[in-house]
Amino acid sequence: MTITQDSLLDGITARVIDTSRLRVNVLERTGDDPAAPPERTVVFVHGNVSSALFWQEIMLALPADLRLIAVDLRGFGDTETLPVEASRGLGDYSDDLRATLDALGIETTHLVGWSMGGGVLMQYALDHPALSLTLQAPVSPYGFGGTRPDGSRLTDDDAGCGGGGGNPDFIERLRAGDTTADAPTSPRSVFRGSYVASGYTGDHEDIWVASMNTTSTDPGTYPGDSVASTNWPGFGAGDVGVLNTMAPGHFNVSRIVDLDVKPPILWVHGTADAIVSDASFFDLNHLGALGAIPGWPGEEVAPAQQMVTQTRNVLTAYEAAGGDVTEVEFEGVGHSPHLERPEEFRTALLQRIGYAR
């Protein structure tokens, strides 16, 4: 679905570039200097079920002497739709990002990643240099679902994780491009109930919903495959597709603690995040404990993943090993601090990248 051009704010342009791996759509700010040095360049990476369109407001709010680029990941926005090899974790996305920066002539830069995009950046940092990482509501370094606080896996087949956890009605509504709020599983309802905290209002909700609806549901994309499991709730993670990239058997970037050169990190998150939290409403084990999914085998067997605690533990170890970490926690904010608290997000980002006129 090609809709980016119809969803651009004044001052933002889109173009598709050829890279060594795939065709990638990028958003840029009108008038930015393509020759800006790395320390004045910031690249934004979106999360799952979204696209680069979500970054437009913050791009327009940042100082005019920065060069700003937002990238559509494969299968999202107007970037080419290709299957995702989930057995590599988020490696396909990380490699795509490197190929995009190569095509743009950017050797290194400041990187900002949201949700799954934060996981992409942690994987990227394991493979390539970066000037800094800003992780907004990032997936845990141990993946999504199915782990104990120390990151160890609950089951060998990652039961309850990956592609089998995608809601079938939500997937059908994405496929149909649903823009209504007629059901709790419509993209608009999911945005209002999960992407932002209660009370959020904004001028561009139609664009955010359009962005969500660019998500490809072709085979090998969202949500991905699954396998039968003898463990509750009866399925385990597959090897292809978006949700499987973050299954703990495929994704573990806690090794960032051991990097010889550690990029400075800004970790931004909200206390009312429904998606990435220690009690996530997208974690089937937490839903089982609430009685929303029958047959839950109990806390000893299937505890909820402590996502924020895991991230804090890894980043604390990162700092103890010589890394520079700043945590900014927004009270009452959901999964999208850059939308919900844009001025505070802007200030924290500029401080992280060391911006000075």
GROMACS .gro file of N, CA and C in nm, residues 145-227:
model
  249
  145GLY      N    1   0.834  -1.152   2.550
  145GLY     CA    2   0.763  -1.266   2.606
  145GLY      C    3   0.856  -1.381   2.640
  146GLY      N    4   0.809  -1.466   2.731
  146GLY     CA    5   0.870  -1.597   2.751
  146GLY      C    6   1.005  -1.602   2.820
  147THR      N    7   1.037  -1.502   2.905
  147THR     CA    8   1.164  -1.506   2.977
  147THR      C    9   1.146  -1.468   3.123
  148ARG      N   10   1.239  -1.515   3.205
  148ARG     CA   11   1.247  -1.476   3.345
  148ARG      C   12   1.322  -1.342   3.356
  149PRO      N   13   1.323  -1.281   3.474
  149PRO     CA   14   1.393  -1.153   3.487
  149PRO      C   15   1.538  -1.153   3.441
  150ASP      N   16   1.607  -1.266   3.455
  150ASP     CA   17   1.748  -1.271   3.413
  150ASP      C   18   1.764  -1.298   3.264
  151GLY      N   19   1.653  -1.307   3.191
  151GLY     CA   20   1.657  -1.329   3.047
  151GLY      C   21   1.653  -1.474   3.005
  152SER      N   22   1.657  -1.567   3.099
  152SER     CA   23   1.652  -1.708   3.061
  152SER      C   24   1.513  -1.743   3.010
  153ARG      N   25   1.508  -1.834   2.913
  153ARG     CA   26   1.383  -1.870   2.846
  153ARG      C   27   1.299  -1.963   2.933
  154LEU      N   28   1.168  -1.945   2.927
  154LEU     CA   29   1.077  -2.029   3.005
  154LEU      C   30   1.063  -2.167   2.943
  155THR      N   31   1.064  -2.175   2.810
  155THR     CA   32   1.053  -2.303   2.740
  155THR      C   33   1.148  -2.304   2.621
  156ASP      N   34   1.184  -2.422   2.577
  156ASP     CA   35   1.277  -2.434   2.465
  156ASP      C   36   1.214  -2.394   2.333
  157ASP      N   37   1.080  -2.393   2.326
  157ASP     CA   38   1.013  -2.357   2.200
  157ASP      C   39   0.949  -2.219   2.207
  158ASP      N   40   0.981  -2.142   2.312
  158ASP     CA   41   0.926  -2.006   2.328
  158ASP      C   42   0.774  -2.009   2.319
  159ALA      N   43   0.713  -2.092   2.402
  159ALA     CA   44   0.567  -2.106   2.401
  159ALA      C   45   0.501  -1.971   2.431
  160GLY      N   46   0.398  -1.941   2.353
  160GLY     CA   47   0.324  -1.817   2.371
  160GLY      C   48   0.388  -1.695   2.309
  161CYS      N   49   0.500  -1.713   2.241
  161CYS     CA   50   0.571  -1.600   2.179
  161CYS      C   51   0.559  -1.609   2.027
  162GLY      N   52   0.584  -1.497   1.962
  162GLY     CA   53   0.597  -1.496   1.817
  162GLY      C   54   0.466  -1.488   1.742
  163GLY      N   55   0.468  -1.538   1.619
  163GLY     CA   56   0.361  -1.516   1.524
  163GLY      C   57   0.225  -1.566   1.566
  164GLY      N   58   0.222  -1.672   1.646
  164GLY     CA   59   0.094  -1.724   1.690
  164GLY      C   60   0.018  -1.632   1.783
  165GLY      N   61   0.087  -1.530   1.835
  165GLY     CA   62   0.023  -1.437   1.927
  165GLY      C   63  -0.049  -1.323   1.859
  166GLY      N   64  -0.040  -1.314   1.726
  166GLY     CA   65  -0.109  -1.208   1.655
  166GLY      C   66  -0.260  -1.229   1.660
  167ASN      N   67  -0.333  -1.121   1.687
  167ASN     CA   68  -0.479  -1.130   1.694
  167ASN      C   69  -0.535  -1.141   1.552
  168PRO      N   70  -0.609  -1.249   1.520
  168PRO     CA   71  -0.656  -1.269   1.383
  168PRO      C   72  -0.745  -1.155   1.332
  169ASP      N   73  -0.831  -1.102   1.417
  169ASP     CA   74  -0.919  -0.995   1.371
  169ASP      C   75  -0.841  -0.867   1.344
  170PHE      N   76  -0.743  -0.837   1.429
  170PHE     CA   77  -0.658  -0.721   1.407
  170PHE      C   78  -0.582  -0.735   1.274
  171ILE      N   79  -0.532  -0.854   1.248
  171ILE     CA   80  -0.459  -0.879   1.124
  171ILE      C   81  -0.550  -0.857   1.003
  172GLU      N   82  -0.672  -0.907   1.010
  172GLU     CA   83  -0.766  -0.888   0.899
  172GLU      C   84  -0.799  -0.741   0.880
  173ARG      N   85  -0.810  -0.667   0.989
  173ARG     CA   86  -0.841  -0.525   0.977
  173ARG      C   87  -0.722  -0.447   0.919
  174LEU      N   88  -0.601  -0.486   0.955
  174LEU     CA   89  -0.484  -0.427   0.889
  174LEU      C   90  -0.487  -0.455   0.740
  175ARG      N   91  -0.516  -0.579   0.705
  175ARG     CA   92  -0.518  -0.619   0.564
  175ARG      C   93  -0.622  -0.540   0.486
  176ALA      N   94  -0.732  -0.510   0.553
  176ALA     CA   95  -0.841  -0.437   0.488
  176ALA      C   96  -0.822  -0.286   0.491
  177GLY      N   97  -0.721  -0.237   0.564
  177GLY     CA   98  -0.700  -0.094   0.575
  177GLY      C   99  -0.807  -0.025   0.656
  178ASP      N  100  -0.858  -0.092   0.759
  178ASP     CA  101  -0.966  -0.039   0.843
  178ASP      C  102  -0.922   0.090   0.912
  179THR      N  103  -1.001   0.195   0.899
  179THR     CA  104  -0.972   0.322   0.966
  179THR      C  105  -1.078   0.358   1.069
  180THR      N  106  -1.169   0.266   1.097
  180THR     CA  107  -1.277   0.296   1.191
  180THR      C  108  -1.232   0.270   1.335
  181ALA      N  109  -1.321   0.306   1.426
  181ALA     CA  110  -1.303   0.270   1.567
  181ALA      C  111  -1.418   0.180   1.611
  182ASP      N  112  -1.466   0.097   1.518
  182ASP     CA  113  -1.587   0.018   1.541
  182ASP      C  114  -1.563  -0.104   1.630
  183ALA      N  115  -1.438  -0.143   1.648
  183ALA     CA  116  -1.408  -0.263   1.727
  183ALA      C  117  -1.279  -0.240   1.804
  184PRO      N  118  -1.263  -0.307   1.918
  184PRO     CA  119  -1.139  -0.290   1.993
  184PRO      C  120  -1.015  -0.339   1.920
  185THR      N  121  -1.035  -0.420   1.815
  185THR     CA  122  -0.923  -0.472   1.738
  185THR      C  123  -0.895  -0.391   1.612
  186SER      N  124  -0.964  -0.280   1.590
  186SER     CA  125  -0.931  -0.196   1.475
  186SER      C  126  -0.802  -0.121   1.503
  187PRO      N  127  -0.723  -0.089   1.399
  187PRO     CA  128  -0.599  -0.014   1.423
  187PRO      C  129  -0.622   0.116   1.500
  188ARG      N  130  -0.728   0.189   1.470
  188ARG     CA  131  -0.752   0.314   1.542
  188ARG      C  132  -0.777   0.287   1.691
  189SER      N  133  -0.854   0.185   1.722
  189SER     CA  134  -0.880   0.152   1.862
  189SER      C  135  -0.753   0.106   1.932
  190VAL      N  136  -0.670   0.029   1.861
  190VAL     CA  137  -0.543  -0.017   1.918
  190VAL      C  138  -0.451   0.102   1.944
  191PHE      N  139  -0.447   0.197   1.850
  191PHE     CA  140  -0.367   0.317   1.873
  191PHE      C  141  -0.414   0.389   1.999
  192ARG      N  142  -0.543   0.414   2.010
  192ARG     CA  143  -0.596   0.489   2.124
  192ARG      C  144  -0.579   0.414   2.255
  193GLY      N  145  -0.590   0.281   2.250
  193GLY     CA  146  -0.586   0.204   2.374
  193GLY      C  147  -0.449   0.155   2.415
  194SER      N  148  -0.353   0.152   2.320
  194SER     CA  149  -0.223   0.090   2.349
  194SER      C  150  -0.103   0.175   2.313
  195TYR      N  151  -0.111   0.251   2.204
  195TYR     CA  152   0.005   0.330   2.163
  195TYR      C  153   0.023   0.453   2.249
  196VAL      N  154  -0.086   0.507   2.300
  196VAL     CA  155  -0.081   0.627   2.383
  196VAL      C  156  -0.162   0.602   2.509
  197ALA      N  157  -0.134   0.682   2.613
  197ALA     CA  158  -0.208   0.670   2.737
  197ALA      C  159  -0.342   0.743   2.726
  198SER      N  160  -0.432   0.707   2.814
  198SER     CA  161  -0.563   0.772   2.818
  198SER      C  162  -0.545   0.922   2.835
  199GLY      N  163  -0.624   0.997   2.759
  199GLY     CA  164  -0.617   1.143   2.769
  199GLY      C  165  -0.537   1.208   2.659
  200TYR      N  166  -0.463   1.129   2.581
  200TYR     CA  167  -0.385   1.187   2.471
  200TYR      C  168  -0.478   1.241   2.364
  201THR      N  169  -0.448   1.359   2.315
  201THR     CA  170  -0.516   1.414   2.198
  201THR      C  171  -0.410   1.470   2.104
  202GLY      N  172  -0.437   1.462   1.975
  202GLY     CA  173  -0.344   1.514   1.876
  202GLY      C  174  -0.417   1.547   1.748
  203ASP      N  175  -0.348   1.616   1.660
  203ASP     CA  176  -0.410   1.663   1.536
  203ASP      C  177  -0.395   1.566   1.420
  204HIS      N  178  -0.318   1.458   1.438
  204HIS     CA  179  -0.281   1.378   1.321
  204HIS      C  180  -0.312   1.230   1.339
  205GLU      N  181  -0.417   1.199   1.413
  205GLU     CA  182  -0.449   1.058   1.436
  205GLU      C  183  -0.475   0.983   1.306
  206ASP      N  184  -0.538   1.049   1.209
  206ASP     CA  185  -0.563   0.981   1.081
  206ASP      C  186  -0.433   0.937   1.015
  207ILE      N  187  -0.328   1.018   1.029
  207ILE     CA  188  -0.198   0.981   0.972
  207ILE      C  189  -0.138   0.864   1.047
  208TRP      N  190  -0.150   0.864   1.178
  208TRP     CA  191  -0.094   0.753   1.257
  208TRP      C  192  -0.166   0.623   1.221
  209VAL      N  193  -0.297   0.629   1.203
  209VAL     CA  194  -0.370   0.508   1.166
  209VAL      C  195  -0.332   0.464   1.024
  210ALA      N  196  -0.320   0.559   0.933
  210ALA     CA  197  -0.274   0.525   0.798
  210ALA      C  198  -0.137   0.458   0.803
  211SER      N  199  -0.050   0.508   0.890
  211SER     CA  200   0.083   0.449   0.906
  211SER      C  201   0.073   0.304   0.951
  212MET      N  202  -0.011   0.278   1.050
  212MET     CA  203  -0.029   0.141   1.098
  212MET      C  204  -0.077   0.050   0.985
  213ASN      N  205  -0.165   0.103   0.901
  213ASN     CA  206  -0.224   0.023   0.794
  213ASN      C  207  -0.129  -0.003   0.677
  214THR      N  208  -0.010   0.054   0.679
  214THR     CA  209   0.090   0.018   0.578
  214THR      C  210   0.156  -0.115   0.609
  215THR      N  211   0.132  -0.171   0.726
  215THR     CA  212   0.195  -0.297   0.767
  215THR      C  213   0.158  -0.410   0.671
  216SER      N  214   0.257  -0.474   0.612
  216SER     CA  215   0.231  -0.586   0.523
  216SER      C  216   0.190  -0.709   0.603
  217THR      N  217   0.088  -0.778   0.554
  217THR     CA  218   0.048  -0.906   0.613
  217THR      C  219   0.073  -1.021   0.514
  218ASP      N  220   0.160  -0.995   0.416
  218ASP     CA  221   0.199  -1.100   0.322
  218ASP      C  222   0.273  -1.212   0.396
  219PRO      N  223   0.278  -1.331   0.338
  219PRO     CA  224   0.354  -1.439   0.403
  219PRO      C  225   0.498  -1.397   0.432
  220GLY      N  226   0.543  -1.429   0.551
  220GLY     CA  227   0.679  -1.395   0.591
  220GLY      C  228   0.693  -1.258   0.650
  221THR      N  229   0.581  -1.185   0.662
  221THR     CA  230   0.588  -1.051   0.721
  221THR      C  231   0.512  -1.053   0.855
  222TYR      N  232   0.411  -0.968   0.870
  222TYR     CA  233   0.337  -0.964   0.996
  222TYR      C  234   0.218  -1.058   0.991
  223PRO      N  235   0.195  -1.143   1.091
  223PRO     CA  236   0.272  -1.154   1.215
  223PRO      C  237   0.384  -1.256   1.211
  224GLY      N  238   0.375  -1.352   1.119
  224GLY     CA  239   0.472  -1.460   1.112
  224GLY      C  240   0.409  -1.594   1.144
  225ASP      N  241   0.487  -1.701   1.130
  225ASP     CA  242   0.434  -1.836   1.149
  225ASP      C  243   0.448  -1.879   1.294
  226SER      N  244   0.396  -1.998   1.323
  226SER     CA  245   0.408  -2.055   1.457
  226SER      C  246   0.417  -2.206   1.444
  227VAL      N  247   0.451  -2.272   1.553
  227VAL     CA  248   0.457  -2.418   1.557
  227VAL      C  249   0.374  -2.467   1.674
   0.00000   0.00000   0.00000
